[in-house]
Amino acid sequence: MAIGLFILAVVIQLAVVLAIFLLSLSRVTGSIVALVTVIVTAMISPWSLILGIPLALLCLVLLISPLRQSLITKPVYKALGGAMPSMSDTEREALDAGTSWWEKELFMGAPNWDTFANYPYPQLSEEEQSFIDNEVETLCVMLDEWQIQHKDKDLSPEAWQFIKSNGFLGLIIPKEFGGLEFSSYAQSRVMSKIASRSPTAAVTCMVPNSLGPGELLMHYGTEEQKQRWLPGLAKGDEVPCFGLTGPEAGSDAGAIPDTGVVCYGVHEGEQVLGLRMNFSKRWITLAPIATVVGLAFKMHDPEGLLGNPEKTDYGITCALVPADHEGVITGPRHNPIGSPFMNGTVDGKDVFIPLDYIIGGVENAGRGWRMLMECLGVGRGISLPALSTSASEMTYLSVGAFAKVREQFKISVGKFEGVKGATSRMASNTYMLEAFRHLVTCGLNQGGTPSVMTAMAKYYATETMRSVVNDGMDVVGGRAVQMGPRNFLATPYQAIPVSITVEGANILTRSLMIFGQGAMRCHPYLFDELQLLQSEDKAAATKKFDTLFFKHLGYTFNRGAKAFVAGYVGGSNDAPNFADAFTRPYYKHINRLSASFALTADMALGLLAGDLKRKEMLSGRLADIHSHLFIATAILQFYEHGSKSESERLHAEVALQTSLYTIQEAFVSFFANFPNRMAANVVSFVTFPSGRIFTPASDELKRQLGDTFMDDFAANPFRDYLKTMVHYNTDVDDVTGRMEHAYQTLVEIEPLWQKFKKAEHKDSFEGLTFEDHVVHASQNGGITEEEAEVLIQYNAMRFDSLLTDTFDAHLSEALERDNPHALENAVHQLTDYAELKRQAQSRNGIAADSDASAVDELATNKIGSTVDADNHTGDANPTHGYESDGDVELVSEQDTVEEVNSQTDFEESKPEVEALDHRHRDAESHLNERMGNNHNRHIAPSDEMNTEASDNDIKPLERQSPSAREEDDKI
């Protein structure tokens, strides 16, 4: 009985402590509740004081201020102050730069889903949509990236003029200065569509609208500077660049050696106070053609000419200088891995500029680093993710089309399970990128400069794009390896390193910036504590630190309690009001993982302090956790506003499972490598008491998504949606349109094509060539003459879409590719194999193969019919595990009463139109006769046939848009 009471008392004590933490009671309230609990449990069992006395003593220390400060606060303050490295003004500016948004909710371990649900989903205004549908579309049509990259090495003069004249360089500039003043989402959409046509043009338009003088002027410029520069920048009369990086300063832009020393000099004939500048900048986009140059440099005032003799070093400062200013040299071009956007050098030695060239005037001297950190958000959060999303979406469309059109081993390559592993990854990653773009631009649309969120966007968008394009290269293989104007993957593949490197190299962004800045901007107490630890007035700082530190402890224990409970019962059920049966479990997982992250981050910050800055692998894993929590919520938001179709659910499910699994593995690796093993084991047990709980997407999910990847329209609304995000076309002579045209044609005729190919694979036809087989099928009643023409036309499109380019001996000019399977060349592909075989059988007394068997097979719909598995080939063979590709009605199946009646509806028929239609006339009167005569009479293709083929002017079957098909149906 005594033991039972003792256990009961201890359980009550522990439960109360857990409740105090879960309810996040204040230090005073929590201590009093704990003391009362100790007294009550002592009455139940005096032995409970074994735990109760230490608990009561701790509560008394927390309640008595002098005792608390002497025993806890001062020792902690001293220890942390000694552990923290000194912080320069530049570092303090960087850490203090920017704002926070939804990423803070996730960092703090208790996301507010009501806030999340109320975020305005980004949409285009009528003006923005019109600009994309008209000006952007027109620009895209003008662009030929092969011509730009391999011949002109620049945009055409017409494209340049169109870009300048139509406001592409002034998307962010307010309308009062002549700009378009588009939202962040609209900027992203504009850049994506341009990038889908030409990365060179996209980068050209991107830079003036991201890290450049325009944005710096808008946020920090004086009124005079805005009036001087913004109208010209908006109209394209001024072309800007910004000089930040140089030979000695890349990712560590704060280490720039460029200087500006305050002195007197002559400007426009007058003696004025200014700066003597020395700078050497490299890798500056638009520098070779810029008319105005932004410069970042370290400003010094050794003589105290600005009025403060004690302040000689002002730190990083930004100035705006005309490119034709005396001494400024915009030098020769760089060649950024073959992408010919304008990129070059900016140099100057002893260049004198007046002080009013400083952006924002002398008042902003030394504030340059903060200005840059905040303005980098646009480049990181809009432009580079837009380019990455565009490259992934074009890869999705083109590779999906290729995977269906290209056949190997008698089936589409996209149906191989190994390929589905890659295509399902491409599909889910592209879905994630589009979702990510929406949530990031949602935050940017609301104002502020969320530096952590935009750093996440830059790193994970570009890295995910790298994965998608690399997977696409693997699927397409040789078709993507051979360079030329037909290659639809080489351009995004070449551009990958540029995206990975610019705007902060990815390794640095992940290992230092995301969690480093995230801890400062997202943690509720850390930045203020750090400021107090750096304070020179230690006595006053200690008093403030006392209050802040115990609030921090309460926050940590609250997240620890939540993580502990969630480890056994799952996360909180809190979710947005729009959560449904599919998404609700994922919100619960995010609640749990967010609380676990808050606890783990606090453990790392508390135990490693300043050393965490050097533990970049650990910091990178924390960045993965934080970022994928954000990404998972982006996917959920995007799904909520999508079609919610079965195919979209597949995309979302695989993407969500990938993010959750990535988070889990980052936790596991973090705990396994954390230097303090005891702390790591304790927190690991609290957060994952049962071990791993997430698995990657199953093979079955990947198989389903791999099949969906090749679908379009209602079967895959997401693919249909992607067409609206990029420059989409089905032009047979276009680099991307060629493959899409073949794909869309196959989608329309797929039942007929699959039936025919299955019969062909079963050797149902006589002859050596595809054309032989078509003629044999049409002559024996299996397909009509028009169907035969459709098959030949599609086969020509298919073959042409798979051709790679050939060049002259010097690889300077792409050669014209001949298509031997084009309709006008079809007769040349016919052979006399069937007749020769029959003659040989006759001479040798062998019973000739009966055409009747083929007729029977076609007429009784044996093409694709169900027979023994041993006789099956390709995807009809059940032992292969591939699905059949649909059904089609053959001629014999169409002779039903309904079919006959429908065909004799004279009100609906158009005999005059059909008589004039070249396709009907040619198919009925020429095609089979011409090809059949060649096949049966063994007459070699004659000049007369060639002339006839030319004169008949047979053209490829053009793909109709869905709307056009609907109109035809009405007719």
Tab-separated table of N, CA and C in Angstrom, residues 81-172:
chain	number	residue	atom	x	y	z
A	81	GLY	N	28.344	34.836	-22.176
A	81	GLY	CA	29.086	35.986	-22.690
A	81	GLY	C	30.482	35.596	-23.118
A	82	GLY	N	31.116	34.691	-22.380
A	82	GLY	CA	32.449	34.246	-22.756
A	82	GLY	C	32.439	33.312	-23.948
A	83	ALA	N	31.326	32.573	-24.133
A	83	ALA	CA	31.243	31.615	-25.237
A	83	ALA	C	30.902	32.279	-26.558
A	84	MET	N	30.238	33.421	-26.492
A	84	MET	CA	29.821	34.096	-27.716
A	84	MET	C	30.991	34.843	-28.335
A	85	PRO	N	31.220	34.666	-29.630
A	85	PRO	CA	32.284	35.423	-30.288
A	85	PRO	C	31.884	36.883	-30.405
A	86	SER	N	32.897	37.741	-30.516
A	86	SER	CA	32.593	39.159	-30.685
A	86	SER	C	31.889	39.368	-32.016
A	87	MET	N	31.053	40.384	-32.058
A	87	MET	CA	30.244	40.627	-33.244
A	87	MET	C	30.572	42.013	-33.794
A	88	SER	N	30.935	42.037	-35.063
A	88	SER	CA	31.226	43.314	-35.705
A	88	SER	C	29.920	44.033	-36.025
A	89	ASP	N	30.046	45.314	-36.352
A	89	ASP	CA	28.856	46.073	-36.735
A	89	ASP	C	28.208	45.477	-37.979
A	90	THR	N	29.051	44.995	-38.907
A	90	THR	CA	28.529	44.400	-40.133
A	90	THR	C	27.724	43.151	-39.818
A	91	GLU	N	28.256	42.285	-38.936
A	91	GLU	CA	27.527	41.067	-38.568
A	91	GLU	C	26.231	41.411	-37.849
A	92	ARG	N	26.305	42.415	-36.996
A	92	ARG	CA	25.096	42.802	-36.280
A	92	ARG	C	24.046	43.332	-37.257
A	93	GLU	N	24.493	44.094	-38.261
A	93	GLU	CA	23.573	44.591	-39.282
A	93	GLU	C	22.944	43.432	-40.047
A	94	ALA	N	23.774	42.431	-40.382
A	94	ALA	CA	23.271	41.287	-41.158
A	94	ALA	C	22.248	40.499	-40.360
A	95	LEU	N	22.556	40.268	-39.081
A	95	LEU	CA	21.637	39.484	-38.255
A	95	LEU	C	20.340	40.233	-37.988
A	96	ASP	N	20.448	41.551	-37.959
A	96	ASP	CA	19.269	42.354	-37.668
A	96	ASP	C	18.462	42.677	-38.922
A	97	ALA	N	19.023	42.342	-40.096
A	97	ALA	CA	18.370	42.690	-41.349
A	97	ALA	C	17.188	41.772	-41.622
A	98	GLY	N	16.209	42.321	-42.276
A	98	GLY	CA	15.088	41.510	-42.720
A	98	GLY	C	14.014	41.342	-41.654
A	99	THR	N	12.898	40.804	-42.117
A	99	THR	CA	11.769	40.535	-41.236
A	99	THR	C	11.498	39.030	-41.253
A	100	SER	N	10.484	38.621	-40.526
A	100	SER	CA	10.123	37.200	-40.506
A	100	SER	C	8.644	37.064	-40.829
A	101	TRP	N	8.256	35.854	-41.218
A	101	TRP	CA	6.868	35.611	-41.651
A	101	TRP	C	6.458	34.229	-41.165
A	102	TRP	N	5.883	33.415	-42.007
A	102	TRP	CA	5.384	32.097	-41.616
A	102	TRP	C	6.499	31.188	-41.108
A	103	GLU	N	7.718	31.378	-41.608
A	103	GLU	CA	8.831	30.536	-41.168
A	103	GLU	C	9.087	30.696	-39.669
A	104	LYS	N	8.729	31.857	-39.100
A	104	LYS	CA	8.899	32.063	-37.659
A	104	LYS	C	7.936	31.185	-36.877
A	105	GLU	N	6.697	31.076	-37.353
A	105	GLU	CA	5.716	30.215	-36.687
A	105	GLU	C	6.222	28.770	-36.615
A	106	LEU	N	6.807	28.308	-37.701
A	106	LEU	CA	7.298	26.930	-37.749
A	106	LEU	C	8.536	26.752	-36.877
A	107	PHE	N	9.374	27.780	-36.815
A	107	PHE	CA	10.578	27.716	-35.980
A	107	PHE	C	10.206	27.645	-34.500
A	108	MET	N	9.151	28.347	-34.120
A	108	MET	CA	8.772	28.444	-32.712
A	108	MET	C	7.994	27.226	-32.212
A	109	GLY	N	7.664	26.291	-33.087
A	109	GLY	CA	7.129	25.014	-32.627
A	109	GLY	C	5.643	24.959	-32.379
A	110	ALA	N	4.924	26.042	-32.666
A	110	ALA	CA	3.466	26.042	-32.442
A	110	ALA	C	2.798	26.874	-33.528
A	111	PRO	N	2.808	26.395	-34.777
A	111	PRO	CA	2.266	27.191	-35.881
A	111	PRO	C	0.796	27.534	-35.684
A	112	ASN	N	0.468	28.772	-35.973
A	112	ASN	CA	-0.908	29.257	-35.860
A	112	ASN	C	-1.606	29.022	-37.198
A	113	TRP	N	-2.445	27.993	-37.252
A	113	TRP	CA	-3.053	27.615	-38.529
A	113	TRP	C	-4.162	28.573	-38.947
A	114	ASP	N	-4.733	29.310	-38.013
A	114	ASP	CA	-5.703	30.327	-38.396
A	114	ASP	C	-5.011	31.431	-39.195
A	115	THR	N	-3.827	31.795	-38.754
A	115	THR	CA	-3.032	32.776	-39.500
A	115	THR	C	-2.716	32.250	-40.890
A	116	PHE	N	-2.309	31.000	-40.936
A	116	PHE	CA	-1.955	30.370	-42.219
A	116	PHE	C	-3.160	30.365	-43.164
A	117	ALA	N	-4.323	30.014	-42.643
A	117	ALA	CA	-5.523	29.921	-43.474
A	117	ALA	C	-5.937	31.276	-44.027
A	118	ASN	N	-5.575	32.341	-43.331
A	118	ASN	CA	-6.000	33.682	-43.748
A	118	ASN	C	-5.011	34.370	-44.680
A	119	TYR	N	-3.882	33.707	-44.986
A	119	TYR	CA	-2.952	34.313	-45.934
A	119	TYR	C	-3.639	34.432	-47.298
A	120	PRO	N	-3.585	35.595	-47.916
A	120	PRO	CA	-4.223	35.755	-49.233
A	120	PRO	C	-3.452	34.994	-50.307
A	121	TYR	N	-4.120	34.039	-50.931
A	121	TYR	CA	-3.470	33.228	-51.956
A	121	TYR	C	-3.099	34.115	-53.140
A	122	PRO	N	-1.864	34.048	-53.616
A	122	PRO	CA	-1.426	34.975	-54.674
A	122	PRO	C	-2.171	34.756	-55.990
A	123	GLN	N	-2.630	35.835	-56.562
A	123	GLN	CA	-3.310	35.805	-57.848
A	123	GLN	C	-2.887	37.018	-58.665
A	124	LEU	N	-3.061	36.918	-59.976
A	124	LEU	CA	-2.713	38.012	-60.860
A	124	LEU	C	-3.877	38.987	-60.994
A	125	SER	N	-3.554	40.253	-61.078
A	125	SER	CA	-4.574	41.242	-61.407
A	125	SER	C	-4.852	41.168	-62.907
A	126	GLU	N	-5.911	41.829	-63.358
A	126	GLU	CA	-6.220	41.832	-64.790
A	126	GLU	C	-5.066	42.434	-65.594
A	127	GLU	N	-4.476	43.493	-65.072
A	127	GLU	CA	-3.362	44.137	-65.764
A	127	GLU	C	-2.170	43.195	-65.863
A	128	GLU	N	-1.873	42.499	-64.778
A	128	GLU	CA	-0.736	41.573	-64.768
A	128	GLU	C	-0.979	40.403	-65.712
A	129	GLN	N	-2.203	39.856	-65.681
A	129	GLN	CA	-2.522	38.740	-66.572
A	129	GLN	C	-2.442	39.164	-68.038
A	130	SER	N	-2.918	40.361	-68.315
A	130	SER	CA	-2.858	40.874	-69.684
A	130	SER	C	-1.416	41.036	-70.145
A	131	PHE	N	-0.562	41.517	-69.273
A	131	PHE	CA	0.850	41.689	-69.629
A	131	PHE	C	1.486	40.340	-69.963
A	132	ILE	N	1.173	39.319	-69.179
A	132	ILE	CA	1.723	37.985	-69.423
A	132	ILE	C	1.175	37.403	-70.722
A	133	ASP	N	-0.110	37.619	-70.970
A	133	ASP	CA	-0.735	37.043	-72.165
A	133	ASP	C	-0.332	37.768	-73.442
A	134	ASN	N	0.085	39.009	-73.322
A	134	ASN	CA	0.368	39.802	-74.521
A	134	ASN	C	1.857	40.156	-74.637
A	135	GLU	N	2.325	41.079	-73.805
A	135	GLU	CA	3.717	41.507	-73.934
A	135	GLU	C	4.705	40.356	-73.727
A	136	VAL	N	4.490	39.567	-72.679
A	136	VAL	CA	5.422	38.466	-72.406
A	136	VAL	C	5.341	37.413	-73.510
A	137	GLU	N	4.132	37.116	-73.944
A	137	GLU	CA	3.960	36.139	-75.024
A	137	GLU	C	4.645	36.610	-76.303
A	138	THR	N	4.486	37.882	-76.608
A	138	THR	CA	5.128	38.435	-77.808
A	138	THR	C	6.640	38.337	-77.706
A	139	LEU	N	7.184	38.684	-76.542
A	139	LEU	CA	8.630	38.579	-76.357
A	139	LEU	C	9.091	37.138	-76.524
A	140	CYS	N	8.356	36.192	-75.952
A	140	CYS	CA	8.750	34.784	-76.048
A	140	CYS	C	8.827	34.325	-77.499
A	141	VAL	N	7.885	34.763	-78.311
A	141	VAL	CA	7.880	34.374	-79.719
A	141	VAL	C	9.109	34.925	-80.437
A	142	MET	N	9.617	36.055	-79.966
A	142	MET	CA	10.780	36.680	-80.603
A	142	MET	C	12.086	35.978	-80.265
A	143	LEU	N	12.082	35.118	-79.254
A	143	LEU	CA	13.326	34.577	-78.717
A	143	LEU	C	13.638	33.183	-79.267
A	144	ASP	N	14.866	33.000	-79.666
A	144	ASP	CA	15.373	31.699	-80.117
A	144	ASP	C	16.681	31.456	-79.364
A	145	GLU	N	16.627	30.641	-78.328
A	145	GLU	CA	17.790	30.499	-77.450
A	145	GLU	C	18.988	29.885	-78.156
A	146	TRP	N	18.756	29.014	-79.122
A	146	TRP	CA	19.897	28.460	-79.863
A	146	TRP	C	20.595	29.572	-80.637
A	147	GLN	N	19.831	30.416	-81.280
A	147	GLN	CA	20.405	31.541	-82.013
A	147	GLN	C	21.119	32.485	-81.053
A	148	ILE	N	20.507	32.722	-79.895
A	148	ILE	CA	21.098	33.629	-78.904
A	148	ILE	C	22.403	33.062	-78.360
A	149	GLN	N	22.393	31.799	-77.989
A	149	GLN	CA	23.553	31.212	-77.323
A	149	GLN	C	24.701	30.907	-78.268
A	150	HIS	N	24.386	30.366	-79.438
A	150	HIS	CA	25.441	29.786	-80.269
A	150	HIS	C	25.801	30.612	-81.494
A	151	LYS	N	25.007	31.650	-81.773
A	151	LYS	CA	25.338	32.454	-82.941
A	151	LYS	C	25.511	33.921	-82.581
A	152	ASP	N	24.440	34.546	-82.093
A	152	ASP	CA	24.511	35.981	-81.833
A	152	ASP	C	25.258	36.321	-80.548
A	153	LYS	N	25.237	35.394	-79.589
A	153	LYS	CA	25.841	35.640	-78.268
A	153	LYS	C	25.212	36.845	-77.569
A	154	ASP	N	23.994	37.119	-77.918
A	154	ASP	CA	23.285	38.262	-77.339
A	154	ASP	C	21.837	38.184	-77.801
A	155	LEU	N	20.983	38.921	-77.131
A	155	LEU	CA	19.619	39.065	-77.610
A	155	LEU	C	19.625	39.874	-78.908
A	156	SER	N	18.629	39.656	-79.727
A	156	SER	CA	18.530	40.425	-80.972
A	156	SER	C	18.229	41.886	-80.653
A	157	PRO	N	18.602	42.795	-81.536
A	157	PRO	CA	18.268	44.215	-81.306
A	157	PRO	C	16.772	44.437	-81.124
A	158	GLU	N	15.960	43.658	-81.859
A	158	GLU	CA	14.509	43.787	-81.731
A	158	GLU	C	14.039	43.374	-80.333
A	159	ALA	N	14.616	42.286	-79.818
A	159	ALA	CA	14.241	41.828	-78.474
A	159	ALA	C	14.667	42.839	-77.421
A	160	TRP	N	15.869	43.373	-77.568
A	160	TRP	CA	16.348	44.381	-76.620
A	160	TRP	C	15.402	45.592	-76.588
A	161	GLN	N	15.045	46.056	-77.772
A	161	GLN	CA	14.189	47.228	-77.840
A	161	GLN	C	12.812	46.945	-77.261
A	162	PHE	N	12.294	45.741	-77.529
A	162	PHE	CA	10.977	45.368	-77.002
A	162	PHE	C	11.010	45.303	-75.479
A	163	ILE	N	12.078	44.751	-74.927
A	163	ILE	CA	12.220	44.653	-73.468
A	163	ILE	C	12.239	46.038	-72.833
A	164	LYS	N	13.005	46.933	-73.415
A	164	LYS	CA	13.124	48.275	-72.853
A	164	LYS	C	11.824	49.067	-73.007
A	165	SER	N	11.216	48.968	-74.170
A	165	SER	CA	10.052	49.799	-74.474
A	165	SER	C	8.789	49.367	-73.743
A	166	ASN	N	8.735	48.118	-73.309
A	166	ASN	CA	7.506	47.599	-72.726
A	166	ASN	C	7.577	47.384	-71.217
A	167	GLY	N	8.577	47.976	-70.579
A	167	GLY	CA	8.597	48.002	-69.122
A	167	GLY	C	9.125	46.758	-68.442
A	168	PHE	N	9.791	45.861	-69.178
A	168	PHE	CA	10.300	44.643	-68.557
A	168	PHE	C	11.384	44.934	-67.518
A	169	LEU	N	12.053	46.065	-67.631
A	169	LEU	CA	13.102	46.415	-66.675
A	169	LEU	C	12.557	47.213	-65.491
A	170	GLY	N	11.259	47.507	-65.514
A	170	GLY	CA	10.671	48.315	-64.441
A	170	GLY	C	9.468	47.671	-63.800
A	171	LEU	N	9.481	46.364	-63.658
A	171	LEU	CA	8.337	45.658	-63.081
A	171	LEU	C	8.077	46.083	-61.641
A	172	ILE	N	9.145	46.397	-60.891
A	172	ILE	CA	8.974	46.698	-59.467
A	172	ILE	C	8.838	48.188	-59.188
